[in-house]
XYZ file of N, CA, C and O in Angstrom:
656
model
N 93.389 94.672 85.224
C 93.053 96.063 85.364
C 93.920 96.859 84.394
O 95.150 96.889 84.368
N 93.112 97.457 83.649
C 93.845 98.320 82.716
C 94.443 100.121 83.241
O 93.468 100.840 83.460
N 95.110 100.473 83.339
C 95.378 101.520 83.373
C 96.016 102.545 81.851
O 97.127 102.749 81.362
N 94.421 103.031 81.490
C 94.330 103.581 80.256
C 95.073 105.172 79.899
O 95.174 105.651 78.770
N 95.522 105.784 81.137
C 95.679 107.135 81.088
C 97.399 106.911 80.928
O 98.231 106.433 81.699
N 97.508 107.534 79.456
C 99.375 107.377 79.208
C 99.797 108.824 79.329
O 100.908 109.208 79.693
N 98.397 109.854 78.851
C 99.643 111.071 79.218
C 99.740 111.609 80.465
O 100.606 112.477 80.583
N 98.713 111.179 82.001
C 98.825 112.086 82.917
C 100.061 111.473 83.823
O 100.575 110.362 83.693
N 100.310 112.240 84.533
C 101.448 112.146 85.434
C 100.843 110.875 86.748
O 101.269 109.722 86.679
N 100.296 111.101 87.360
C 99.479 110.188 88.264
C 98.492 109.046 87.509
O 97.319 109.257 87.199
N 98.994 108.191 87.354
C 97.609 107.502 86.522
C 96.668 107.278 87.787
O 96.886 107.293 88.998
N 95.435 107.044 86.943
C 94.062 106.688 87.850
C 93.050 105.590 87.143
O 92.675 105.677 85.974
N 92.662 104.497 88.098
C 92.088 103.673 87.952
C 90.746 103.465 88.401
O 90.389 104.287 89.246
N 89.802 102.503 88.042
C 88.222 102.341 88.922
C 87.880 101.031 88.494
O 87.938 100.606 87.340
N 87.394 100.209 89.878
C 87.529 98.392 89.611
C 85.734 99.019 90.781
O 85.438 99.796 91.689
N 85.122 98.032 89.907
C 83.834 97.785 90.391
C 83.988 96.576 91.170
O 84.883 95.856 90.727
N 83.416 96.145 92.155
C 84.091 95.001 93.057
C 82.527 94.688 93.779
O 81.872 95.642 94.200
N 82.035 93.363 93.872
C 81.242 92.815 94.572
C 81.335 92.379 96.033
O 80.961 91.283 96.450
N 81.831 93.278 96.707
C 81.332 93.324 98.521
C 81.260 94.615 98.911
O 81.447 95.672 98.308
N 80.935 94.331 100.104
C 80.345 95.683 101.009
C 81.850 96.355 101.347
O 82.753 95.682 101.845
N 81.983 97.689 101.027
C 83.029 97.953 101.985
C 83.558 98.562 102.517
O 84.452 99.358 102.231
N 82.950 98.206 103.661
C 83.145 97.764 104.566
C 84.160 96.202 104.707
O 85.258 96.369 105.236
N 83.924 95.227 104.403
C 84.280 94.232 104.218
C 85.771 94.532 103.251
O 86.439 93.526 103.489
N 86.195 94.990 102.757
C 87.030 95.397 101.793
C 88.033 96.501 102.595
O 89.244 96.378 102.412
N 87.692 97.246 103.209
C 88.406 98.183 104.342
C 88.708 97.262 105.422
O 89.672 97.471 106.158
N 88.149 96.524 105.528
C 88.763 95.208 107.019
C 89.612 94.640 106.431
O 90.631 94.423 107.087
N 89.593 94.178 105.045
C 90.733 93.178 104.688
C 91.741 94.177 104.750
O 92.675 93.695 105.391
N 92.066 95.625 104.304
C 93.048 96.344 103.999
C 93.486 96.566 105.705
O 94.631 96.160 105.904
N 92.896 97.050 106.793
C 92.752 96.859 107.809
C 93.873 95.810 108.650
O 94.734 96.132 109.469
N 93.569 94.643 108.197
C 94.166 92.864 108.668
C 95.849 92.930 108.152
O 96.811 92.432 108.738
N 95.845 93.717 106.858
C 97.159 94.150 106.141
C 97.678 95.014 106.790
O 98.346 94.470 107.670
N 97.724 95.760 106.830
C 98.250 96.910 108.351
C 98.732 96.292 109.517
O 99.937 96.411 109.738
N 98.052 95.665 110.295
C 98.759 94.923 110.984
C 99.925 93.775 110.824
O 100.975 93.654 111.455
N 99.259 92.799 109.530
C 100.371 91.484 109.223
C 101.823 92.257 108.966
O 101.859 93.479 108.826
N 103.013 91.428 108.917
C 104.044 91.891 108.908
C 104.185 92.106 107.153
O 104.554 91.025 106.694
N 104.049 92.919 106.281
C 104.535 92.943 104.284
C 105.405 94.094 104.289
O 105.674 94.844 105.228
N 105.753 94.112 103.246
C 106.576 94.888 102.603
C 105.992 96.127 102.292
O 106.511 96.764 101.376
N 104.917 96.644 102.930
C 104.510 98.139 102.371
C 103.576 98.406 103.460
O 102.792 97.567 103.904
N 103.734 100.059 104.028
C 102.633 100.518 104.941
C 101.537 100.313 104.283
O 101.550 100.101 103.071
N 100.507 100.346 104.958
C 98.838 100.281 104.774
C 98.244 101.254 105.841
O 98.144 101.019 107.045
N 97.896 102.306 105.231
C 97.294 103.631 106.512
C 96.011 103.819 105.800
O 95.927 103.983 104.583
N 94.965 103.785 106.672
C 93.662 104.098 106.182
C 93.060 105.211 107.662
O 93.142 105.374 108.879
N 92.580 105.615 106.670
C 91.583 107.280 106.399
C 90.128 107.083 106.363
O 89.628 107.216 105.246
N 89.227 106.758 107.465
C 87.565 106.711 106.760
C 87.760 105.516 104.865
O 88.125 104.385 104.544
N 87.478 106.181 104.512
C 86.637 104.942 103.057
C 88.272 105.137 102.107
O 88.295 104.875 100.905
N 89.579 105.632 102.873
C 90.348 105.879 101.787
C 91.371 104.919 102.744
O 91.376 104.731 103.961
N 92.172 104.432 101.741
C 93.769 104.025 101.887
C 94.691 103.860 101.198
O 94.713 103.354 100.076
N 95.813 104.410 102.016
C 97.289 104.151 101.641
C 98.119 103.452 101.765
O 98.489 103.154 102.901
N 98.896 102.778 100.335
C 99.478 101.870 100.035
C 100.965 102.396 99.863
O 101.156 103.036 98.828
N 102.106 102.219 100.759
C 103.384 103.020 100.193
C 104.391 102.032 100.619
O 104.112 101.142 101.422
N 106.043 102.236 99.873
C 106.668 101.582 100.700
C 107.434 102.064 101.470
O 107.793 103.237 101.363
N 107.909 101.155 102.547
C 108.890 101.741 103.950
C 109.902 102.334 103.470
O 110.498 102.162 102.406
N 110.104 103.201 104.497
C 111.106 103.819 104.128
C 112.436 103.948 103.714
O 113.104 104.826 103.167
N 112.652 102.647 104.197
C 114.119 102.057 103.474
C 114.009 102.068 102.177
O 115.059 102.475 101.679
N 113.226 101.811 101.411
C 112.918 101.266 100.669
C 112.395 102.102 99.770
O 111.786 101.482 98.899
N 112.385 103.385 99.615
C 111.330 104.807 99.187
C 112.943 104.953 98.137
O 114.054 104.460 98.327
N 112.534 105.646 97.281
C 113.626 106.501 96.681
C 112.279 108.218 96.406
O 111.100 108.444 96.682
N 113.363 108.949 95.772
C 112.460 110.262 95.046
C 111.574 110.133 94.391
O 110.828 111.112 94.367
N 111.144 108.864 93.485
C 110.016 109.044 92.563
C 109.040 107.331 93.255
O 108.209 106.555 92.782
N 109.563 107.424 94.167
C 108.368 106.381 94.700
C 106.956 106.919 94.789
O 106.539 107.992 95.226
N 106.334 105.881 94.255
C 104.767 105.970 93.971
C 104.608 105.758 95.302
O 105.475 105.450 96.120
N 103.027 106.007 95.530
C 101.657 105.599 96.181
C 100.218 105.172 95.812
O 99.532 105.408 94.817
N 99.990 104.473 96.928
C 98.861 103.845 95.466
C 97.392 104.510 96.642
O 96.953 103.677 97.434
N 96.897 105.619 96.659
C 95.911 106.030 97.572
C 94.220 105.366 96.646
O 93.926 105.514 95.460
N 93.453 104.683 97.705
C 92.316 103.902 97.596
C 91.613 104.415 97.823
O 91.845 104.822 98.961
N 90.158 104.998 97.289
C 88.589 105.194 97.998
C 87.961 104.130 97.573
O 87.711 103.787 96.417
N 87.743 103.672 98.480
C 86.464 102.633 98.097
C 84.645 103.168 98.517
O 84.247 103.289 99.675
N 84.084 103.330 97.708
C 82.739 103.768 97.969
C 81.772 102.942 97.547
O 81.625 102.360 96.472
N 80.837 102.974 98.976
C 79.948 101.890 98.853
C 78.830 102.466 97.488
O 78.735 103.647 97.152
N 78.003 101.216 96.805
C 77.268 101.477 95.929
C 75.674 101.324 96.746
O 74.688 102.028 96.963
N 76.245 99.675 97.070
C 74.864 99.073 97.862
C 75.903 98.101 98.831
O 77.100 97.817 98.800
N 74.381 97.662 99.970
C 75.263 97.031 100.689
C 76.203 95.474 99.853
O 76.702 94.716 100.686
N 76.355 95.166 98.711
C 77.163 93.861 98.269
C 77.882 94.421 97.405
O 78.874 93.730 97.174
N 77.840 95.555 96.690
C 79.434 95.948 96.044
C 79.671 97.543 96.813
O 79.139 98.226 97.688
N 80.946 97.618 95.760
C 81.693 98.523 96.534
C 82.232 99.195 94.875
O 82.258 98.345 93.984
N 82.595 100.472 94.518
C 83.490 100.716 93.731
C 85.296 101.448 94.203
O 85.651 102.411 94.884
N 85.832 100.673 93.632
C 87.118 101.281 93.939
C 87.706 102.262 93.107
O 87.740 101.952 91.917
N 88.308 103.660 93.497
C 89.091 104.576 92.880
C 90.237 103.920 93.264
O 90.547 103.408 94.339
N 90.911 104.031 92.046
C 93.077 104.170 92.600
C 93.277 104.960 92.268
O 92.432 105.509 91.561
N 94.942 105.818 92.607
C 95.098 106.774 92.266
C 96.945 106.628 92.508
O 97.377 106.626 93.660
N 97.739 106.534 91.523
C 98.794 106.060 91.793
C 99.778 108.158 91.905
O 99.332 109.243 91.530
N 100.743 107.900 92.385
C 101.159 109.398 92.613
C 102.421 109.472 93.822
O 102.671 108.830 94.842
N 102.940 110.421 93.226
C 104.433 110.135 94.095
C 104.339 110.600 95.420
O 103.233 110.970 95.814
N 105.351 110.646 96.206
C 104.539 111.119 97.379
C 104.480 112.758 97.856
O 105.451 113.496 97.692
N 103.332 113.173 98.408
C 102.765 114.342 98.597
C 103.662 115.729 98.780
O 103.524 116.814 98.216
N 104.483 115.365 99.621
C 105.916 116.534 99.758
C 106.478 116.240 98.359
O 106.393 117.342 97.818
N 106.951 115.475 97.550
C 107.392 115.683 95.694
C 106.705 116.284 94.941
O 107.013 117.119 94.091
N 105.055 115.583 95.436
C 103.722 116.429 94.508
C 103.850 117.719 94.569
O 103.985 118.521 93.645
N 103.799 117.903 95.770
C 103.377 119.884 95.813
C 104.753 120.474 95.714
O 104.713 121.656 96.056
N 106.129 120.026 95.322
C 106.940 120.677 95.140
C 106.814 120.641 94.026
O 106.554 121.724 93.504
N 106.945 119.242 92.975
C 106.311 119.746 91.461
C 105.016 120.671 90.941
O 104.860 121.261 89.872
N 104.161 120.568 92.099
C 103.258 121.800 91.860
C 103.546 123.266 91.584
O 103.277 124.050 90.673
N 104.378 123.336 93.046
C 104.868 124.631 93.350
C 105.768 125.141 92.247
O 105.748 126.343 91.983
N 106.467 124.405 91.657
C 107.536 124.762 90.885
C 106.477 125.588 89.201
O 106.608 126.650 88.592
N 105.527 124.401 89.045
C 104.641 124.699 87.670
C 104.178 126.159 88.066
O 103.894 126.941 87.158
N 104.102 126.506 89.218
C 102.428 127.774 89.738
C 104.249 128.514 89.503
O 104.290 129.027 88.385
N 105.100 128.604 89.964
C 106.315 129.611 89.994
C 106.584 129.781 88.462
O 107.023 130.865 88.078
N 106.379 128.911 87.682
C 107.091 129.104 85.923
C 106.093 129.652 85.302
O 106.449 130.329 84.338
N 104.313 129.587 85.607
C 103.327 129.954 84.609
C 103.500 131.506 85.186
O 103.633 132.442 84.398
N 103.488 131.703 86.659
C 103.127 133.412 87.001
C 104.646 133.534 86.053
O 104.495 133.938 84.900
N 105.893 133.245 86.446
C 106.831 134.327 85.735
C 106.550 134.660 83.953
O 106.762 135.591 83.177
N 105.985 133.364 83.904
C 105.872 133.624 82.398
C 104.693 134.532 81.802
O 104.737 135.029 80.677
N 103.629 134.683 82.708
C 102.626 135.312 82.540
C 103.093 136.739 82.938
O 102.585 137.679 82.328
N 104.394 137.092 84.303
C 105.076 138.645 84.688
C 105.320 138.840 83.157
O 104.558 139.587 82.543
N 106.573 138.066 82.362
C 107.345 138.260 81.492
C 106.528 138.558 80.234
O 107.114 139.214 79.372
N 105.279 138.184 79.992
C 104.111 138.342 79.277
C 103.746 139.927 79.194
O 103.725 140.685 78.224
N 103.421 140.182 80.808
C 103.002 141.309 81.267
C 103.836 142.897 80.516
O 103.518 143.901 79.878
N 105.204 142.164 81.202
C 106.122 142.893 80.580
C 106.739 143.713 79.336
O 107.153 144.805 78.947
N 106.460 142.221 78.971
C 106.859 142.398 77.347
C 105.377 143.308 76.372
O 105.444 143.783 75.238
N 104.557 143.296 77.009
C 103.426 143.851 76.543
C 103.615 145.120 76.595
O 103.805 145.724 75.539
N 103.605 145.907 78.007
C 103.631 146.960 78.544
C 104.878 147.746 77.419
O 104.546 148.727 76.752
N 106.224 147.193 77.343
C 106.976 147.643 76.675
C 106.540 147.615 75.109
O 106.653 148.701 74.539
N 106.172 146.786 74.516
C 105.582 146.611 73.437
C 104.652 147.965 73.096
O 105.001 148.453 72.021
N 103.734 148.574 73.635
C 102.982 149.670 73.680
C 103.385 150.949 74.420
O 102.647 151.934 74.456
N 104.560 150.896 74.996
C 105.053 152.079 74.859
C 106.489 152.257 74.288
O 107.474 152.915 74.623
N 106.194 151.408 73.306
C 107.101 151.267 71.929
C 108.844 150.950 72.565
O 109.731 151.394 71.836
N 109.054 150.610 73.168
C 110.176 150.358 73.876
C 111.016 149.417 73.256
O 110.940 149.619 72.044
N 111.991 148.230 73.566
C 112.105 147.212 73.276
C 111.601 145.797 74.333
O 111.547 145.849 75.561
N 111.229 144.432 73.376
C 110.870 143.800 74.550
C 111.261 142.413 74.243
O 110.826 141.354 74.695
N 112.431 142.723 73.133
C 112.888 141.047 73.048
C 113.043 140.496 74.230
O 112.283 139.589 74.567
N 113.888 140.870 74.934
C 114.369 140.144 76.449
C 113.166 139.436 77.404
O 113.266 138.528 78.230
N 112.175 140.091 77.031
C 111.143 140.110 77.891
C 110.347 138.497 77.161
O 109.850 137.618 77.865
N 110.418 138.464 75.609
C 109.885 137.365 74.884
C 110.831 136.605 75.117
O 110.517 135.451 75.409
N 111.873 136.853 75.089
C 113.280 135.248 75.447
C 112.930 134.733 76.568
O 112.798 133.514 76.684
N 112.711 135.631 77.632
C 111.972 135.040 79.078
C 111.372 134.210 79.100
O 111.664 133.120 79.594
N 109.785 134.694 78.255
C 108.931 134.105 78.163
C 108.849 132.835 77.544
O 108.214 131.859 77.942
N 109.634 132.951 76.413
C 110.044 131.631 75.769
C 110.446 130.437 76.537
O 110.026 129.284 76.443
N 111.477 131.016 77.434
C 112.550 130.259 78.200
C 111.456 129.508 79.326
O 111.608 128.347 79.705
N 110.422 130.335 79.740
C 109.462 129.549 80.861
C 108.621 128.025 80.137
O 108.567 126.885 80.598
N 108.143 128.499 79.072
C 107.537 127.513 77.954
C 108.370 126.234 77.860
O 107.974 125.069 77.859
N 109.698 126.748 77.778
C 110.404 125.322 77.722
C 110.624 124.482 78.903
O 110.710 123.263 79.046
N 110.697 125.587 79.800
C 110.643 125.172 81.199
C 109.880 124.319 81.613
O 110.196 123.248 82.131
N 108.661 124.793 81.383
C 106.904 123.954 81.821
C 107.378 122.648 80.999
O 107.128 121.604 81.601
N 107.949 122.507 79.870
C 107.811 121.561 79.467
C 108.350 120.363 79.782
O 107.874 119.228 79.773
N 109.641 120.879 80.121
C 110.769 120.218 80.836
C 109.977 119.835 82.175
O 109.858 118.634 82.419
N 109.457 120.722 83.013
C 109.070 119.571 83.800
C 108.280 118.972 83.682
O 108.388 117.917 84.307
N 107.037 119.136 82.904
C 106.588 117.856 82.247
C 107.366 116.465 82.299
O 107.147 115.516 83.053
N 108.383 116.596 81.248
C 108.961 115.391 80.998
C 110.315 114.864 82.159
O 110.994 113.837 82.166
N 110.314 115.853 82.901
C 111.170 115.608 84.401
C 109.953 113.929 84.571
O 110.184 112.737 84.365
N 108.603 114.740 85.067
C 107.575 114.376 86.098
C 107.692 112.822 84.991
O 108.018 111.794 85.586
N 107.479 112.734 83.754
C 107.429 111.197 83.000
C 108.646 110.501 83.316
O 108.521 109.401 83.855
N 109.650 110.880 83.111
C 110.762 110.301 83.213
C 110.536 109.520 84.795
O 110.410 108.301 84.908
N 110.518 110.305 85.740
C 109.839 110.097 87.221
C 108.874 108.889 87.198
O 109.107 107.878 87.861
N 107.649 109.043 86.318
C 106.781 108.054 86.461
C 106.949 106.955 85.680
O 106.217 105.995 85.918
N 108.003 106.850 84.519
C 108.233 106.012 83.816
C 109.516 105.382 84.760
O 110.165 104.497 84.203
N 109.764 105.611 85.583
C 111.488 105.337 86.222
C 110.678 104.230 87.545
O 111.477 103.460 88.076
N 109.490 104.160 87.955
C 108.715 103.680 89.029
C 107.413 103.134 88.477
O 106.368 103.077 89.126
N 107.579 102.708 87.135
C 106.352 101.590 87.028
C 106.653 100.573 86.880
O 105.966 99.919 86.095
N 108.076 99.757 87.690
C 108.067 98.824 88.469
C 107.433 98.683 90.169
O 107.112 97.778 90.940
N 107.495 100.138 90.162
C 107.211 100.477 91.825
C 105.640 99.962 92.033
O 105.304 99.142 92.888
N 104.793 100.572 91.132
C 103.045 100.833 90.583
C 102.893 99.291 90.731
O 102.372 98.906 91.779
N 103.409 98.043 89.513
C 102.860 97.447 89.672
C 103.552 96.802 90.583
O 103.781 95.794 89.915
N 104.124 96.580 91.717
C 104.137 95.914 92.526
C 102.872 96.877 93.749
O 102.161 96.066 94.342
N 102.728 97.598 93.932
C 101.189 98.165 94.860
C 100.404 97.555 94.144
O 99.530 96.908 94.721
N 100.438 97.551 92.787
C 98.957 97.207 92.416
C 98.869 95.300 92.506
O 97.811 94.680 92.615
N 99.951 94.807 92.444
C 99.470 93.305 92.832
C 99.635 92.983 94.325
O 99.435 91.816 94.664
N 99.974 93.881 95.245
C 99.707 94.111 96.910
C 98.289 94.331 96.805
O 97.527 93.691 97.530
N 97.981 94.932 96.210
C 96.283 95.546 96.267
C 95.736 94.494 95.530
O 94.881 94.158 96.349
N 95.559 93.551 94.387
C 94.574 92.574 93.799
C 94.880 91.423 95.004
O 93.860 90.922 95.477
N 96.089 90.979 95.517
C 96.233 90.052 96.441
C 95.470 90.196 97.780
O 94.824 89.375 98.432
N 95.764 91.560 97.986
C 94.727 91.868 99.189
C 93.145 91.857 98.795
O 92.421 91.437 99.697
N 92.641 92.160 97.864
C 91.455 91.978 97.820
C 90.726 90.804 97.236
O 89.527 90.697 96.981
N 91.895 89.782 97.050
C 91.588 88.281 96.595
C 91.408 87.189 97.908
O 90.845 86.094 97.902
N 92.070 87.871 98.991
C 91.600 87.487 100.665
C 90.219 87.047 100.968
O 89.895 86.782 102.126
């Protein structure tokens, strides 16, 4: 399985797979119960692949599954690898907090700009957010490059489980 996406933060995958699944949600199912090294929580046609909590650091992945039926003998699988959900939406939150200030500081610097004022301060701001966004950009890689030992160990939990 190739995972082709190098610049997004979450990579995402899709494996076309020959059973019903149904049949494919039972095996993930049978895993949940056996005793391994990683929760298995399933959702209707989705599941989650994470590890225990001992075992979690800050940039621990997840490997969340839809499997959707095509016909009743295959199945297609989405992956979707991604840190976990309370990190996500704080790196969210943080991007939606740097674009509005930079877009205030925008605002700003405009307003002063046309009533001839001064508005360097207001462009250093703005500058300063730009680098910001960028920085966490490369926070969030560093993050996902620091845990793709983490990835492929879910992802050969997940080909093993579906080699069952």
């Amino acid at each position: 399985m190739l995972i082709p996406n190098d610049i997004v933060l979450r990579p995402r995958f899709k494996i076309e797979i020959p059973r019903s699944n149904a049949s494919i949600l039972q095996t993930f199912e049978q895993r949940k119960t056996s005793q391994s090294d990683y929760i298995v929580s399933r959702v209707d046609d989705h599941v989650f692949i994470k590890f225990p909590r001992e075992k979690r650091h800050f940039w621990s992945p997840q490997l969340h599954l839809e499997i959707n039926e095509i016909d009743k003998d295959s199945s297609l699988l989405y992956g979707l690898f991604g840190p976990n959900p309370t990190v996500w939406t704080l790196f969210m939150f943080l991007h939606f907090v740097v674009a509005v200030l930079c877009l205030a500081f925008g605002i700003w610097a405009y307003t002063n700009w046309t009533l001839n004022n001064g508005f360097a301060i207001q462009l250093s701001l703005m500058l300063l957010m730009v680098v910001l966004w960028f920085a966490l950009y490369f926070i969030g890689r560093i993050g996902r490059d620091s845990s793709k030992d983490d990835m492929l160990q879910l992802k050969n939990f997940m080909i093993e489980t579906l080699n069952q």
